[in-house]
């Protein structure tokens, strides 16, 4: 083992050679650094003769966002690697396989998913993924259930929780999602054309109370091992396969935060159709697909989760009459709240989404921004009263109908 | 440092001699083991010439309860010692001073409080402690506030939380408070005369749901560093001084659990007055004192907590309009629920309280047991609806009036 240093492409090849049972001895290996360089180095190492390839992901000791650079713990590589292994044990088909982890180099060696595309890109291109809802619903159900007190021995869960204390990455979420968007923070990234809407956010006290309550859940509700950053940029996809990547934000938190991340990014793309759809008809069709996916994600999650609960609840208390329904209603409410919070921050906060920012037509982009913001606010406002996923769908449909003439 | 071994009285003296600045060199020291031997050795070491004395508390690697013996982590000595130091920094007057902690021996050296009495004994003797409510209300407010996300940097809180992962002792609570009393568990300790009432508990499904929800909070709600076992046997008291001891159950949990422990043990003594009061008049008077203390504990806690929140909230989100009221209403509801759960377990669970068990007259003891059980159940049932401490007082008063003719 060596002390930490960022690898060069040549060093990445040398490192790959020594991993047992991967490449043939002395074979020709090519290396390409394909990361965006903001947080990690990502090397794709491929064997010319066989086409076989792997990914080396190495954490950098800093984060670069919009030109700023701040120090960031290398321990996140351990957290990512351990979370991937836990997820893989539960759903081998839904995460990249981890070949090796090197603590000194903050390096994870994993399966290459170059035959997949990042889901955000796929959605922007207007693709449909009929298996996605089942895949992600199952991923969410198994990872959240089996890492929680429901499906894991409660003492083992506490010890595992201790391995996923992740203060620095949680801090990013606490600031960028639950704080900055609701005040005139320097880190905010607000297009001039919607500044009025951002300013309204800063004085909406009823909304602030709901966000404070959601933040409290993020800070204190240690329900399950979360992915922690489960947007469509953390999902690799193709027609018959879904792979969840990048769980470096993993920590024990409220289950609804992960589910909400998925739903928020689907609804952000829904709003972004102001800019991407060619005509009203195709816009309505793609939006219907997205809303159906939102509903299906929850439905698949819930069906899987209830089934796991019935079959694998670790003790008799979980069979208490009414408890499962109580739990799932609360979880849906959390999900709706976190969905809204994750939409708002993508419009006025530091980090945006390509679905909306890459719309070239300024007027269409503004319509998408305002719609996403209004949908997010509506979901935050209603979160503690929702009792079915249909209510979420109805809110999105109605708000969009009022604002943009959308009809299902 | 030496490897772990239970100290003899002679070794306890030798150990005490080497602590700097405590006893005079070569002075005559007396040692007395005063623990009950169930969980810990407790040595009182005193200097004959000066009367100066200290306590050596050494964890045993097992727990003995009602003849049973099971292994128990020595790490609880570290947890106790670290929790005491945190509590002492916040309220130097309300916990014993820690002179030293020896990890290898699982040994804490602390202030001798022999001039105080255990509060449970004081209440059984019918004493009143006019300063108690202010003291314990302040203790609860400062420890719960300053170890929570409200009063502590949220990243530092996460790291501290990682030092108080306490699976084994939490397991005791999870079983003995939230599980066993509600089923026909072997560990239960049920007097034959109230077996019918215990059996009713086992089929009360509405109650089981509330207990399951309370358990979920105990398992997942990491609000603050709790004492974890704050009954009147963990409090040393005299007229002008209150000292909280024995925080070996400390972990990050729901604030209401600690407050509820205090209230539950006051109300258990309230029920126990069936056996201790000499006549109806003195019974009514002492019960009024106890109920007023229950109310005052909450009132002092709330006033201190709100004041800390207003002055020391770590960020602007805590100034959000309505948030403090929302938080305190939820906290009161948790408190009422945990109060009830901690009463029920003391009547039918493994570990009872002397307040009730030491009543010699079987009929009076049975009246006290049934009253305590009914009060506990009523508080559990109502917990999610309570909005003021007066409602808790009203429930206790009304239930006691119906059952035992008590009038305030």
mmCIF file of N, CA and C in Angstrom, chain A residues 26 28 50 56 65-66 92 102-103 161 210 269 340 358 361 366 387 404:
data_model
loop_
_atom_site.group_PDB
_atom_site.id
_atom_site.type_symbol
_atom_site.label_atom_id
_atom_site.label_comp_id
_atom_site.label_asym_id
_atom_site.label_seq_id
_atom_site.Cartn_x
_atom_site.Cartn_y
_atom_site.Cartn_z
ATOM 1 N N UNK A 26 0.587 -9.171 -18.780
ATOM 2 C CA UNK A 26 1.323 -8.563 -19.875
ATOM 3 C C UNK A 26 0.457 -8.061 -21.026
ATOM 4 N N UNK A 28 -2.088 -5.648 -23.258
ATOM 5 C CA UNK A 28 -2.068 -4.215 -23.521
ATOM 6 C C UNK A 28 -3.288 -3.553 -22.872
ATOM 7 N N UNK A 50 -9.179 -8.013 -25.382
ATOM 8 C CA UNK A 50 -10.470 -8.630 -25.033
ATOM 9 C C UNK A 50 -11.613 -7.625 -24.973
ATOM 10 N N UNK A 56 -11.671 2.752 -12.278
ATOM 11 C CA UNK A 56 -10.996 3.119 -11.036
ATOM 12 C C UNK A 56 -11.508 4.495 -10.630
ATOM 13 N N UNK A 65 -16.703 23.241 -7.056
ATOM 14 C CA UNK A 65 -18.024 23.532 -7.602
ATOM 15 C C UNK A 65 -18.057 24.994 -8.018
ATOM 16 N N UNK A 66 -18.405 25.245 -9.267
ATOM 17 C CA UNK A 66 -18.478 26.596 -9.810
ATOM 18 C C UNK A 66 -17.221 27.401 -9.436
ATOM 19 N N UNK A 92 -27.728 -7.681 -6.413
ATOM 20 C CA UNK A 92 -26.519 -7.771 -7.258
ATOM 21 C C UNK A 92 -26.726 -7.182 -8.655
ATOM 22 N N UNK A 102 -9.143 0.367 -1.999
ATOM 23 C CA UNK A 102 -7.829 0.686 -1.432
ATOM 24 C C UNK A 102 -7.975 1.924 -0.552
ATOM 25 N N UNK A 103 -7.929 1.694 0.770
ATOM 26 C CA UNK A 103 -8.175 2.798 1.703
ATOM 27 C C UNK A 103 -7.112 3.888 1.575
ATOM 28 N N UNK A 161 -24.542 1.836 11.716
ATOM 29 C CA UNK A 161 -24.769 3.286 11.709
ATOM 30 C C UNK A 161 -23.498 4.038 12.099
ATOM 31 N N UNK A 210 -42.073 24.229 7.146
ATOM 32 C CA UNK A 210 -42.056 22.854 6.615
ATOM 33 C C UNK A 210 -40.620 22.404 6.309
ATOM 34 N N UNK A 269 -37.613 16.751 -14.689
ATOM 35 C CA UNK A 269 -37.615 16.515 -16.134
ATOM 36 C C UNK A 269 -39.001 16.782 -16.729
ATOM 37 N N UNK A 340 -40.253 17.766 -2.855
ATOM 38 C CA UNK A 340 -40.393 19.215 -3.064
ATOM 39 C C UNK A 340 -39.100 19.962 -2.773
ATOM 40 N N UNK A 358 -29.943 23.283 -19.472
ATOM 41 C CA UNK A 358 -29.477 23.147 -20.867
ATOM 42 C C UNK A 358 -30.559 23.511 -21.894
ATOM 43 N N UNK A 361 -33.587 27.955 -25.202
ATOM 44 C CA UNK A 361 -34.587 29.033 -25.335
ATOM 45 C C UNK A 361 -34.880 29.614 -23.944
ATOM 46 N N UNK A 366 -37.295 29.610 -18.630
ATOM 47 C CA UNK A 366 -37.966 30.315 -17.532
ATOM 48 C C UNK A 366 -39.288 29.636 -17.180
ATOM 49 N N UNK A 387 -51.915 11.382 1.904
ATOM 50 C CA UNK A 387 -52.150 10.006 2.365
ATOM 51 C C UNK A 387 -52.089 8.980 1.224
ATOM 52 N N UNK A 404 -49.572 25.795 -17.034
ATOM 53 C CA UNK A 404 -49.093 25.525 -18.384
ATOM 54 C C UNK A 404 -50.108 24.828 -19.277
#
